[in-house]
Amino acid sequence: MAYYRQVGTVPPKRHTQHRTDEGGLYYEELMGEEGFSSDSSLLYHRGLPSAIVDSQVWELPDQTTTPNHPLKPRHLKLHELFPKEVWAETDVVTGRRLILGNGDVRISYVVSTQDSPLYRNAVGDEIVYVESGQATVETVFGTLEAKPGDYVIIPTSTTHRWLPHGEGPLRAYAIEANSHVAPPKRYLSRYGQLLEHSPYCERDLHGPTELVHGEGTDVEVLVKHRAGGAIVGTRMVYPAHPFDVVGWDGCLYPYTFSIHDYEPITGRVHQPPPAHQVFEGNNFVVCNFVPRKVDYHPLSIPVPYYHSNVDSDEIMFYCGGDYEARKGSGIGQGSISVHPGGYAHGPQPGAYERSIGAEFFDELAVMVDTFRPLELGEGALACEDTNYAWTWAGRGPGGSQQ
Ligand SMILES: [Fe+2]
């Protein structure tokens, strides 16, 4: 994110002495991507950011995945995964249940009212979409406030924790990349500014403005990382609290962006999903479908045409409004549809005809398109509506009516 920010105090010249009131030195840390060749920030710590006193295995929740074989579209009902009784004992970090994953991205879901431990993801950036509820996200860069409809973008290896608050639980849809994520390149100038035709701009991105100071000794931080070809966890213990930053500046930091600040691109005829793109990572994109005026050609068909996106699996998370093309399928708030490559998908029976003449769709959905097949996590297997694949034909194996 090439957009400079500064919070707290930094010395006038980088890599020079930054001293406490008592004359001691603050410790400078460069946090940078792609081997000193991409975006970075400089953080100034009270203590040594490298001081640890212990390192133990942190057993991650079940990360096993099952191939989508035999191939079929899927409907997953995420709200079934977290009954109310478990909210108070679930946190946003350790309580995530894996829904879908491949070598590029993993999608998980969690419903929580519990504060999370300190955590950082060393595998890649996280995009955590807040379906409902509110939270303070304390990070080494300072504090973010997350509200319904926010994407919380947390760069790789940013130490942070989630503190849900307010009415209701925090429902979080976590898209964990194995890479960095950013706005689509076509919306950026060659120096990284969001261009005029971008559906959002820098004013819509909200970075930390206040630093957070943590107290305590022997403080645990959960680290998700790669080892032995797998994604694993380690529990590190720091002698002092890692939230000890007195200032930072640079172009790398966590931020929030609200789906409600996304200005939809519309047209006379149906606009393809790239018109709705909001982020991209390595081998996947994130698009969002927001309330909007729909196609206004006099003969337009506002719901999507049937399509074989032959290189992608397409995952739609239905998180608000009323999704016109899926009426009659059982899909509702909190559902995911999985439409894999190798299979043509489109509106449910009747929706194609019914949409003619519509002027506005009141829908809210977050879509992830991957360029490699996704496999099903344990969370997906636990909440699948197995009838979904047959809803276009009206009957499934053995001729049973749906
Ligand atoms: Fe699609």
mmCIF file of C-alpha atoms and ligand atoms in Angstrom:
data_model
loop_
_atom_site.group_PDB
_atom_site.id
_atom_site.type_symbol
_atom_site.label_atom_id
_atom_site.label_comp_id
_atom_site.label_asym_id
_atom_site.label_seq_id
_atom_site.Cartn_x
_atom_site.Cartn_y
_atom_site.Cartn_z
ATOM 1 C CA MET A 1 0.000 0.000 0.000
ATOM 2 C CA ALA A 2 2.052 2.912 -1.262
ATOM 3 C CA TYR A 3 0.409 5.584 0.884
ATOM 4 C CA TYR A 4 2.625 7.220 3.479
ATOM 5 C CA ARG A 5 1.540 7.564 7.084
ATOM 6 C CA GLN A 6 3.178 8.530 10.337
ATOM 7 C CA VAL A 7 1.946 7.909 13.878
ATOM 8 C CA GLY A 8 3.800 8.910 17.071
ATOM 9 C CA THR A 9 7.352 10.177 17.049
ATOM 10 C CA VAL A 10 10.091 9.358 14.544
ATOM 11 C CA PRO A 11 13.520 10.987 14.123
ATOM 12 C CA PRO A 12 13.916 13.483 11.267
ATOM 13 C CA LYS A 13 16.336 11.180 9.455
ATOM 14 C CA ARG A 14 15.837 7.410 9.110
ATOM 15 C CA HIS A 15 18.379 5.047 10.695
ATOM 16 C CA THR A 16 19.574 7.733 13.109
ATOM 17 C CA GLN A 17 19.351 8.070 16.889
ATOM 18 C CA HIS A 18 15.864 8.347 18.386
ATOM 19 C CA ARG A 19 16.182 8.901 22.123
ATOM 20 C CA THR A 20 13.933 8.694 25.166
ATOM 21 C CA ASP A 21 13.531 11.693 27.485
ATOM 22 C CA GLU A 22 16.089 10.027 29.742
ATOM 23 C CA GLY A 23 18.617 9.780 26.927
ATOM 24 C CA GLY A 24 18.247 6.077 26.131
ATOM 25 C CA LEU A 25 17.824 4.782 22.601
ATOM 26 C CA TYR A 26 14.637 3.518 20.981
ATOM 27 C CA TYR A 27 15.192 0.458 18.809
ATOM 28 C CA GLU A 28 14.418 0.829 15.113
ATOM 29 C CA GLU A 29 12.772 -2.050 13.248
ATOM 30 C CA LEU A 30 12.277 -2.071 9.494
ATOM 31 C CA MET A 31 9.272 -4.132 8.508
ATOM 32 C CA GLY A 32 9.415 -4.615 4.748
ATOM 33 C CA GLU A 33 8.115 -6.812 1.969
ATOM 34 C CA GLU A 34 9.917 -8.649 -0.804
ATOM 35 C CA GLY A 35 13.437 -8.489 0.537
ATOM 36 C CA PHE A 36 13.869 -4.725 1.059
ATOM 37 C CA SER A 37 12.445 -4.168 -2.459
ATOM 38 C CA SER A 38 8.821 -3.256 -1.773
ATOM 39 C CA ASP A 39 6.699 -1.341 0.727
ATOM 40 C CA SER A 40 8.017 -0.965 4.246
ATOM 41 C CA SER A 41 7.660 0.920 7.510
ATOM 42 C CA LEU A 42 10.095 1.857 10.260
ATOM 43 C CA LEU A 43 8.933 1.249 13.829
ATOM 44 C CA TYR A 44 10.631 2.544 16.987
ATOM 45 C CA HIS A 45 10.424 0.243 20.025
ATOM 46 C CA ARG A 46 11.128 0.800 23.697
ATOM 47 C CA GLY A 47 12.595 -2.710 23.949
ATOM 48 C CA LEU A 48 14.387 -5.106 21.643
ATOM 49 C CA PRO A 49 11.814 -6.476 19.171
ATOM 50 C CA SER A 50 13.894 -9.644 18.837
ATOM 51 C CA ALA A 51 13.980 -10.600 22.545
ATOM 52 C CA ILE A 52 12.160 -13.878 23.234
ATOM 53 C CA VAL A 53 12.396 -16.232 26.204
ATOM 54 C CA ASP A 54 10.562 -19.308 24.908
ATOM 55 C CA SER A 55 9.239 -20.947 21.749
ATOM 56 C CA GLN A 56 6.799 -23.887 21.794
ATOM 57 C CA VAL A 57 4.501 -25.609 19.311
ATOM 58 C CA TRP A 58 1.056 -24.045 18.929
ATOM 59 C CA GLU A 59 -1.315 -26.708 17.610
ATOM 60 C CA LEU A 60 -3.488 -25.063 14.983
ATOM 61 C CA PRO A 61 -7.144 -26.011 14.682
ATOM 62 C CA ASP A 62 -7.874 -28.779 12.135
ATOM 63 C CA GLN A 63 -6.266 -27.695 8.845
ATOM 64 C CA THR A 64 -7.033 -30.822 6.832
ATOM 65 C CA THR A 65 -8.731 -30.366 3.467
ATOM 66 C CA THR A 66 -10.742 -32.707 1.254
ATOM 67 C CA PRO A 67 -10.739 -32.351 -2.552
ATOM 68 C CA ASN A 68 -14.009 -31.334 -4.238
ATOM 69 C CA HIS A 69 -14.308 -34.770 -5.819
ATOM 70 C CA PRO A 70 -16.631 -35.845 -7.381
ATOM 71 C CA LEU A 71 -16.882 -32.304 -8.674
ATOM 72 C CA LYS A 72 -20.038 -30.386 -7.816
ATOM 73 C CA PRO A 73 -21.239 -26.953 -6.728
ATOM 74 C CA ARG A 74 -21.639 -26.589 -2.996
ATOM 75 C CA HIS A 75 -23.712 -24.582 -0.551
ATOM 76 C CA LEU A 76 -22.244 -24.085 2.916
ATOM 77 C CA LYS A 77 -24.246 -22.593 5.777
ATOM 78 C CA LEU A 78 -21.639 -20.904 7.937
ATOM 79 C CA HIS A 79 -23.991 -19.710 10.649
ATOM 80 C CA GLU A 80 -24.591 -23.329 11.653
ATOM 81 C CA LEU A 81 -20.960 -23.688 12.706
ATOM 82 C CA PHE A 82 -21.153 -21.472 15.783
ATOM 83 C CA PRO A 83 -24.224 -21.910 18.011
ATOM 84 C CA LYS A 84 -24.705 -19.152 20.580
ATOM 85 C CA GLU A 85 -23.397 -21.355 23.414
ATOM 86 C CA VAL A 86 -19.841 -21.295 22.027
ATOM 87 C CA TRP A 87 -19.472 -17.563 21.300
ATOM 88 C CA ALA A 88 -18.139 -16.687 24.765
ATOM 89 C CA GLU A 89 -15.411 -19.317 24.607
ATOM 90 C CA THR A 90 -14.381 -18.583 21.012
ATOM 91 C CA ASP A 91 -11.862 -15.984 19.906
ATOM 92 C CA VAL A 92 -11.229 -14.620 16.423
ATOM 93 C CA VAL A 93 -7.756 -16.178 16.116
ATOM 94 C CA THR A 94 -7.827 -19.668 17.631
ATOM 95 C CA GLY A 95 -11.539 -20.254 17.008
ATOM 96 C CA ARG A 96 -11.401 -20.034 13.191
ATOM 97 C CA ARG A 97 -12.808 -23.028 11.381
ATOM 98 C CA LEU A 98 -11.278 -23.735 8.000
ATOM 99 C CA ILE A 99 -13.846 -23.642 5.201
ATOM 100 C CA LEU A 100 -11.811 -23.760 2.005
ATOM 101 C CA GLY A 101 -8.161 -23.696 1.102
ATOM 102 C CA ASN A 102 -5.466 -24.259 -1.485
ATOM 103 C CA GLY A 103 -1.791 -23.364 -1.839
ATOM 104 C CA ASP A 104 -2.628 -19.676 -2.334
ATOM 105 C CA VAL A 105 -5.411 -18.794 0.081
ATOM 106 C CA ARG A 106 -7.406 -20.207 2.998
ATOM 107 C CA ILE A 107 -10.876 -19.042 3.986
ATOM 108 C CA SER A 108 -12.140 -19.541 7.512
ATOM 109 C CA TYR A 109 -15.046 -18.335 9.604
ATOM 110 C CA VAL A 110 -15.524 -17.535 13.283
ATOM 111 C CA VAL A 111 -18.166 -16.096 15.599
ATOM 112 C CA SER A 112 -16.793 -14.710 18.839
ATOM 113 C CA THR A 113 -17.280 -12.506 21.861
ATOM 114 C CA GLN A 114 -13.954 -13.464 23.485
ATOM 115 C CA ASP A 115 -10.740 -11.403 23.304
ATOM 116 C CA SER A 116 -8.114 -13.112 21.154
ATOM 117 C CA PRO A 117 -4.522 -13.810 22.143
ATOM 118 C CA LEU A 118 -1.756 -11.813 20.506
ATOM 119 C CA TYR A 119 -1.177 -13.245 17.049
ATOM 120 C CA ARG A 120 0.647 -12.737 13.793
ATOM 121 C CA ASN A 121 0.377 -14.524 10.492
ATOM 122 C CA ALA A 122 3.815 -14.988 8.943
ATOM 123 C CA VAL A 123 2.402 -16.879 5.937
ATOM 124 C CA GLY A 124 0.775 -13.886 4.240
ATOM 125 C CA ASP A 125 -1.590 -10.954 4.518
ATOM 126 C CA GLU A 126 -5.036 -11.387 6.013
ATOM 127 C CA ILE A 127 -8.256 -9.789 4.809
ATOM 128 C CA VAL A 128 -10.799 -10.221 7.593
ATOM 129 C CA TYR A 129 -14.297 -9.208 6.542
ATOM 130 C CA VAL A 130 -16.611 -8.254 9.408
ATOM 131 C CA GLU A 131 -20.032 -9.688 8.644
ATOM 132 C CA SER A 132 -21.517 -8.266 11.851
ATOM 133 C CA GLY A 133 -20.463 -7.042 15.282
ATOM 134 C CA GLN A 134 -17.690 -4.689 16.289
ATOM 135 C CA ALA A 135 -14.141 -5.041 17.505
ATOM 136 C CA THR A 136 -11.075 -3.091 18.398
ATOM 137 C CA VAL A 137 -8.043 -4.508 16.624
ATOM 138 C CA GLU A 138 -4.920 -3.635 18.567
ATOM 139 C CA THR A 139 -1.761 -3.851 16.475
ATOM 140 C CA VAL A 140 1.890 -3.006 16.810
ATOM 141 C CA PHE A 141 1.108 -0.039 14.500
ATOM 142 C CA GLY A 142 -1.757 1.168 16.713
ATOM 143 C CA THR A 143 -5.484 0.664 17.004
ATOM 144 C CA LEU A 144 -8.117 0.006 14.346
ATOM 145 C CA GLU A 145 -11.870 -0.016 14.900
ATOM 146 C CA ALA A 146 -13.756 -2.665 12.933
ATOM 147 C CA LYS A 147 -17.487 -2.458 12.244
ATOM 148 C CA PRO A 148 -19.947 -4.390 10.075
ATOM 149 C CA GLY A 149 -18.935 -4.304 6.418
ATOM 150 C CA ASP A 150 -15.273 -3.549 7.100
ATOM 151 C CA TYR A 151 -12.415 -5.352 5.488
ATOM 152 C CA VAL A 152 -9.553 -5.377 7.976
ATOM 153 C CA ILE A 153 -6.303 -5.755 6.053
ATOM 154 C CA ILE A 154 -3.464 -7.004 8.224
ATOM 155 C CA PRO A 155 -0.042 -7.238 6.593
ATOM 156 C CA THR A 156 2.094 -10.335 7.007
ATOM 157 C CA SER A 157 3.723 -10.663 10.450
ATOM 158 C CA THR A 158 1.816 -7.777 12.035
ATOM 159 C CA THR A 159 1.390 -8.645 15.715
ATOM 160 C CA HIS A 160 -2.192 -7.910 16.717
ATOM 161 C CA ARG A 161 -5.224 -9.059 18.688
ATOM 162 C CA TRP A 162 -8.991 -8.897 18.260
ATOM 163 C CA LEU A 163 -11.164 -7.458 21.051
ATOM 164 C CA PRO A 164 -14.876 -7.811 20.176
ATOM 165 C CA HIS A 165 -17.246 -5.360 21.860
ATOM 166 C CA GLY A 166 -20.746 -3.936 21.622
ATOM 167 C CA GLU A 167 -24.020 -5.675 20.866
ATOM 168 C CA GLY A 168 -23.876 -9.189 19.474
ATOM 169 C CA PRO A 169 -20.918 -11.366 18.565
ATOM 170 C CA LEU A 170 -18.264 -10.557 16.004
ATOM 171 C CA ARG A 171 -18.817 -12.611 12.856
ATOM 172 C CA ALA A 172 -15.585 -12.659 10.884
ATOM 173 C CA TYR A 173 -14.814 -14.128 7.474
ATOM 174 C CA ALA A 174 -11.052 -14.499 7.274
ATOM 175 C CA ILE A 175 -9.309 -14.644 3.910
ATOM 176 C CA GLU A 176 -5.732 -15.661 4.650
ATOM 177 C CA ALA A 177 -3.425 -15.194 1.684
ATOM 178 C CA ASN A 178 -0.137 -16.956 1.208
ATOM 179 C CA SER A 179 1.053 -13.705 -0.406
ATOM 180 C CA HIS A 180 0.510 -9.977 -0.086
ATOM 181 C CA VAL A 181 -2.793 -8.391 -1.031
ATOM 182 C CA ALA A 182 -3.370 -5.005 -2.611
ATOM 183 C CA PRO A 183 -5.847 -3.002 -4.672
ATOM 184 C CA PRO A 184 -6.042 -4.166 -8.319
ATOM 185 C CA LYS A 185 -3.014 -2.937 -10.261
ATOM 186 C CA ARG A 186 -5.176 -1.352 -12.954
ATOM 187 C CA TYR A 187 -6.540 1.082 -10.364
ATOM 188 C CA LEU A 188 -3.085 2.288 -9.332
ATOM 189 C CA SER A 189 -0.879 4.929 -10.902
ATOM 190 C CA ARG A 190 2.687 3.877 -11.611
ATOM 191 C CA TYR A 191 3.609 5.425 -8.249
ATOM 192 C CA GLY A 192 0.796 3.683 -6.384
ATOM 193 C CA GLN A 193 -1.945 6.299 -6.098
ATOM 194 C CA LEU A 194 -5.506 5.112 -6.622
ATOM 195 C CA LEU A 195 -6.662 6.455 -9.989
ATOM 196 C CA GLU A 196 -9.838 8.335 -10.878
ATOM 197 C CA HIS A 197 -11.572 5.237 -12.288
ATOM 198 C CA SER A 198 -10.952 3.257 -9.109
ATOM 199 C CA PRO A 199 -14.145 2.463 -7.143
ATOM 200 C CA TYR A 200 -12.441 3.699 -3.967
ATOM 201 C CA CYS A 201 -9.602 6.007 -3.004
ATOM 202 C CA GLU A 202 -7.194 6.743 -0.171
ATOM 203 C CA ARG A 203 -9.820 8.664 1.822
ATOM 204 C CA ASP A 204 -11.710 5.390 2.201
ATOM 205 C CA LEU A 205 -8.738 3.609 3.792
ATOM 206 C CA HIS A 206 -8.452 3.973 7.544
ATOM 207 C CA GLY A 207 -5.093 3.266 9.134
ATOM 208 C CA PRO A 208 -4.147 3.458 12.812
ATOM 209 C CA THR A 209 -4.091 6.925 14.339
ATOM 210 C CA GLU A 210 -3.423 6.046 17.999
ATOM 211 C CA LEU A 211 -0.618 3.860 19.293
ATOM 212 C CA VAL A 212 -1.372 1.148 21.820
ATOM 213 C CA HIS A 213 0.873 0.434 24.783
ATOM 214 C CA GLY A 214 0.830 -3.030 26.371
ATOM 215 C CA GLU A 215 1.921 -3.915 29.900
ATOM 216 C CA GLY A 216 3.244 -7.168 31.276
ATOM 217 C CA THR A 217 6.086 -9.622 31.243
ATOM 218 C CA ASP A 218 6.434 -13.050 29.620
ATOM 219 C CA VAL A 219 3.821 -12.223 26.991
ATOM 220 C CA GLU A 220 2.710 -14.952 24.565
ATOM 221 C CA VAL A 221 2.333 -14.349 20.843
ATOM 222 C CA LEU A 222 0.880 -17.014 18.544
ATOM 223 C CA VAL A 223 2.690 -17.165 15.205
ATOM 224 C CA LYS A 224 1.248 -18.905 12.141
ATOM 225 C CA HIS A 225 4.015 -19.821 9.729
ATOM 226 C CA ARG A 226 5.290 -22.362 7.255
ATOM 227 C CA ALA A 227 7.423 -25.358 8.160
ATOM 228 C CA GLY A 228 7.970 -28.717 6.544
ATOM 229 C CA GLY A 229 5.726 -27.824 3.600
ATOM 230 C CA ALA A 230 2.753 -27.167 5.871
ATOM 231 C CA ILE A 231 1.194 -24.259 7.735
ATOM 232 C CA VAL A 232 1.891 -24.663 11.433
ATOM 233 C CA GLY A 233 1.880 -22.642 14.651
ATOM 234 C CA THR A 234 4.449 -21.547 17.210
ATOM 235 C CA ARG A 235 3.860 -19.948 20.594
ATOM 236 C CA MET A 236 6.618 -17.406 21.305
ATOM 237 C CA VAL A 237 7.080 -15.745 24.683
ATOM 238 C CA TYR A 238 8.424 -12.181 24.881
ATOM 239 C CA PRO A 239 9.990 -10.856 28.084
ATOM 240 C CA ALA A 240 8.103 -7.562 27.621
ATOM 241 C CA HIS A 241 4.901 -6.655 25.845
ATOM 242 C CA PRO A 242 5.419 -6.308 22.063
ATOM 243 C CA PHE A 243 3.113 -3.262 21.967
ATOM 244 C CA ASP A 244 5.934 -0.877 22.863
ATOM 245 C CA VAL A 245 6.123 1.283 19.740
ATOM 246 C CA VAL A 246 6.504 5.045 20.261
ATOM 247 C CA GLY A 247 6.276 5.943 16.585
ATOM 248 C CA TRP A 248 6.383 4.583 13.060
ATOM 249 C CA ASP A 249 6.188 5.802 9.500
ATOM 250 C CA GLY A 250 6.040 4.284 6.060
ATOM 251 C CA CYS A 251 3.716 2.692 3.544
ATOM 252 C CA LEU A 252 3.152 -0.687 5.197
ATOM 253 C CA TYR A 253 0.507 -0.897 7.926
ATOM 254 C CA PRO A 254 -2.892 -2.418 8.684
ATOM 255 C CA TYR A 255 -6.000 -0.577 7.611
ATOM 256 C CA THR A 256 -9.749 -0.934 7.240
ATOM 257 C CA PHE A 257 -11.917 -0.345 4.204
ATOM 258 C CA SER A 258 -15.713 -0.470 4.358
ATOM 259 C CA ILE A 259 -17.627 -2.364 1.681
ATOM 260 C CA HIS A 260 -20.162 0.466 1.997
ATOM 261 C CA ASP A 261 -17.563 2.905 0.638
ATOM 262 C CA TYR A 262 -17.139 0.866 -2.540
ATOM 263 C CA GLU A 263 -18.700 2.795 -5.451
ATOM 264 C CA PRO A 264 -20.201 0.202 -7.795
ATOM 265 C CA ILE A 265 -19.465 0.326 -11.515
ATOM 266 C CA THR A 266 -22.635 -0.218 -13.535
ATOM 267 C CA GLY A 267 -23.501 -0.334 -17.215
ATOM 268 C CA ARG A 268 -26.242 -0.673 -19.824
ATOM 269 C CA VAL A 269 -25.611 -4.407 -19.947
ATOM 270 C CA HIS A 270 -24.290 -6.834 -17.359
ATOM 271 C CA GLN A 271 -20.872 -5.936 -15.916
ATOM 272 C CA PRO A 272 -18.518 -8.883 -15.365
ATOM 273 C CA PRO A 273 -17.117 -9.626 -11.892
ATOM 274 C CA PRO A 274 -13.812 -7.757 -12.486
ATOM 275 C CA ALA A 275 -15.912 -4.559 -12.424
ATOM 276 C CA HIS A 276 -16.566 -5.434 -8.766
ATOM 277 C CA GLN A 277 -12.985 -6.263 -7.814
ATOM 278 C CA VAL A 278 -11.638 -4.769 -4.592
ATOM 279 C CA PHE A 279 -8.346 -6.630 -3.846
ATOM 280 C CA GLU A 280 -5.969 -9.073 -5.417
ATOM 281 C CA GLY A 281 -3.414 -11.536 -4.068
ATOM 282 C CA ASN A 282 -1.266 -14.169 -5.705
ATOM 283 C CA ASN A 283 -3.572 -16.456 -7.731
ATOM 284 C CA PHE A 284 -6.801 -15.044 -6.329
ATOM 285 C CA VAL A 285 -8.974 -11.935 -6.381
ATOM 286 C CA VAL A 286 -11.598 -10.499 -4.047
ATOM 287 C CA CYS A 287 -14.699 -8.849 -5.527
ATOM 288 C CA ASN A 288 -17.734 -7.421 -3.781
ATOM 289 C CA PHE A 289 -21.314 -7.015 -4.913
ATOM 290 C CA VAL A 290 -22.946 -4.010 -3.272
ATOM 291 C CA PRO A 291 -26.413 -2.420 -3.524
ATOM 292 C CA ARG A 292 -26.575 -0.762 -6.924
ATOM 293 C CA LYS A 293 -28.632 0.312 -9.896
ATOM 294 C CA VAL A 294 -28.591 -2.491 -12.412
ATOM 295 C CA ASP A 295 -28.303 -2.782 -16.164
ATOM 296 C CA TYR A 296 -30.337 -0.182 -18.009
ATOM 297 C CA HIS A 297 -30.293 -1.282 -21.663
ATOM 298 C CA PRO A 298 -34.004 -1.597 -22.623
ATOM 299 C CA LEU A 299 -33.510 -5.327 -23.326
ATOM 300 C CA SER A 300 -31.031 -6.070 -20.535
ATOM 301 C CA ILE A 301 -31.148 -9.129 -18.262
ATOM 302 C CA PRO A 302 -29.848 -7.855 -14.921
ATOM 303 C CA VAL A 303 -28.844 -11.169 -13.300
ATOM 304 C CA PRO A 304 -25.624 -12.777 -14.569
ATOM 305 C CA TYR A 305 -25.521 -14.866 -17.710
ATOM 306 C CA TYR A 306 -24.544 -18.502 -17.171
ATOM 307 C CA HIS A 307 -20.792 -18.692 -17.197
ATOM 308 C CA SER A 308 -17.888 -21.103 -17.245
ATOM 309 C CA ASN A 309 -15.004 -19.232 -15.712
ATOM 310 C CA VAL A 310 -12.755 -22.057 -16.823
ATOM 311 C CA ASP A 311 -9.670 -21.086 -14.835
ATOM 312 C CA SER A 312 -11.311 -20.346 -11.492
ATOM 313 C CA ASP A 313 -13.184 -21.617 -8.494
ATOM 314 C CA GLU A 314 -15.701 -18.953 -7.430
ATOM 315 C CA ILE A 315 -16.693 -18.556 -3.797
ATOM 316 C CA MET A 316 -19.524 -16.203 -2.929
ATOM 317 C CA PHE A 317 -20.208 -15.220 0.676
ATOM 318 C CA TYR A 318 -23.727 -13.806 1.044
ATOM 319 C CA CYS A 319 -23.509 -11.223 3.789
ATOM 320 C CA GLY A 320 -26.475 -8.882 3.386
ATOM 321 C CA GLY A 321 -29.512 -7.867 1.371
ATOM 322 C CA ASP A 322 -31.286 -10.170 -0.958
ATOM 323 C CA TYR A 323 -29.374 -12.021 -3.618
ATOM 324 C CA GLU A 324 -31.631 -12.070 -6.667
ATOM 325 C CA ALA A 325 -29.912 -14.793 -8.699
ATOM 326 C CA ARG A 326 -29.985 -17.371 -5.866
ATOM 327 C CA LYS A 327 -33.684 -17.242 -4.896
ATOM 328 C CA GLY A 328 -35.086 -20.743 -4.508
ATOM 329 C CA SER A 329 -31.739 -22.366 -3.742
ATOM 330 C CA GLY A 330 -31.846 -22.183 0.052
ATOM 331 C CA ILE A 331 -29.016 -19.659 0.072
ATOM 332 C CA GLY A 332 -29.373 -16.871 2.607
ATOM 333 C CA GLN A 333 -27.416 -14.664 4.995
ATOM 334 C CA GLY A 334 -24.216 -16.437 6.056
ATOM 335 C CA SER A 335 -24.224 -18.848 3.122
ATOM 336 C CA ILE A 336 -21.333 -19.609 0.821
ATOM 337 C CA SER A 337 -21.741 -20.933 -2.696
ATOM 338 C CA VAL A 338 -18.818 -22.808 -4.218
ATOM 339 C CA HIS A 339 -18.922 -22.858 -8.012
ATOM 340 C CA PRO A 340 -15.828 -24.705 -9.169
ATOM 341 C CA GLY A 341 -13.962 -24.568 -12.455
ATOM 342 C CA GLY A 342 -15.070 -27.317 -14.833
ATOM 343 C CA TYR A 343 -18.738 -26.516 -14.290
ATOM 344 C CA ALA A 344 -21.030 -23.793 -15.751
ATOM 345 C CA HIS A 345 -23.020 -21.860 -13.191
ATOM 346 C CA GLY A 346 -25.621 -19.124 -13.182
ATOM 347 C CA PRO A 347 -28.976 -18.009 -11.801
ATOM 348 C CA GLN A 348 -31.442 -20.417 -10.213
ATOM 349 C CA PRO A 349 -34.462 -21.461 -12.305
ATOM 350 C CA GLY A 350 -36.822 -18.518 -12.886
ATOM 351 C CA ALA A 351 -34.377 -15.825 -11.740
ATOM 352 C CA TYR A 352 -33.195 -15.081 -15.293
ATOM 353 C CA GLU A 353 -36.713 -14.232 -16.476
ATOM 354 C CA ARG A 354 -37.784 -12.612 -13.208
ATOM 355 C CA SER A 355 -34.940 -10.111 -13.205
ATOM 356 C CA ILE A 356 -36.033 -8.394 -16.430
ATOM 357 C CA GLY A 357 -37.170 -4.878 -15.639
ATOM 358 C CA ALA A 358 -35.414 -4.741 -12.248
ATOM 359 C CA GLU A 359 -33.734 -1.385 -11.598
ATOM 360 C CA PHE A 360 -31.941 -1.999 -8.303
ATOM 361 C CA PHE A 361 -30.393 -4.964 -6.505
ATOM 362 C CA ASP A 362 -30.150 -4.709 -2.747
ATOM 363 C CA GLU A 363 -27.427 -7.303 -2.322
ATOM 364 C CA LEU A 364 -24.185 -7.608 -0.417
ATOM 365 C CA ALA A 365 -21.719 -10.381 -1.151
ATOM 366 C CA VAL A 366 -17.968 -10.929 -0.946
ATOM 367 C CA MET A 367 -16.516 -13.101 -3.669
ATOM 368 C CA VAL A 368 -13.159 -14.858 -3.831
ATOM 369 C CA ASP A 369 -12.085 -16.242 -7.199
ATOM 370 C CA THR A 370 -9.079 -18.537 -7.099
ATOM 371 C CA PHE A 371 -6.957 -19.673 -10.014
ATOM 372 C CA ARG A 372 -6.290 -23.071 -8.478
ATOM 373 C CA PRO A 373 -8.927 -25.485 -7.145
ATOM 374 C CA LEU A 374 -10.026 -25.091 -3.556
ATOM 375 C CA GLU A 375 -10.393 -28.009 -1.200
ATOM 376 C CA LEU A 376 -13.001 -28.285 1.550
ATOM 377 C CA GLY A 377 -11.963 -27.700 5.157
ATOM 378 C CA GLU A 378 -13.544 -29.408 8.145
ATOM 379 C CA GLY A 379 -15.857 -26.416 8.609
ATOM 380 C CA ALA A 380 -17.251 -26.851 5.093
ATOM 381 C CA LEU A 381 -17.953 -30.543 5.621
ATOM 382 C CA ALA A 382 -19.780 -29.700 8.871
ATOM 383 C CA CYS A 383 -22.276 -27.230 7.363
ATOM 384 C CA GLU A 384 -22.978 -28.340 3.793
ATOM 385 C CA ASP A 385 -26.454 -28.349 2.273
ATOM 386 C CA THR A 386 -25.934 -31.395 0.071
ATOM 387 C CA ASN A 387 -29.039 -30.735 -2.068
ATOM 388 C CA TYR A 388 -27.691 -27.520 -3.621
ATOM 389 C CA ALA A 389 -26.025 -29.134 -6.634
ATOM 390 C CA TRP A 390 -29.371 -30.406 -7.917
ATOM 391 C CA THR A 391 -31.431 -27.223 -7.497
ATOM 392 C CA TRP A 392 -31.176 -26.177 -11.156
ATOM 393 C CA ALA A 393 -32.503 -29.511 -12.395
ATOM 394 C CA GLY A 394 -35.090 -29.947 -9.652
ATOM 395 C CA ARG A 395 -34.040 -33.516 -8.972
ATOM 396 C CA GLY A 396 -30.901 -35.277 -7.846
ATOM 397 C CA PRO A 397 -29.434 -38.773 -7.886
ATOM 398 C CA GLY A 398 -32.118 -41.453 -8.112
ATOM 399 C CA GLY A 399 -34.650 -38.856 -9.309
ATOM 400 C CA SER A 400 -35.494 -37.531 -5.818
ATOM 401 C CA GLN A 401 -37.386 -34.236 -6.069
ATOM 402 C CA GLN A 402 -35.749 -31.247 -4.400
HETATM 403 FE FE FE B 1 -20.037 -16.598 -11.229
#
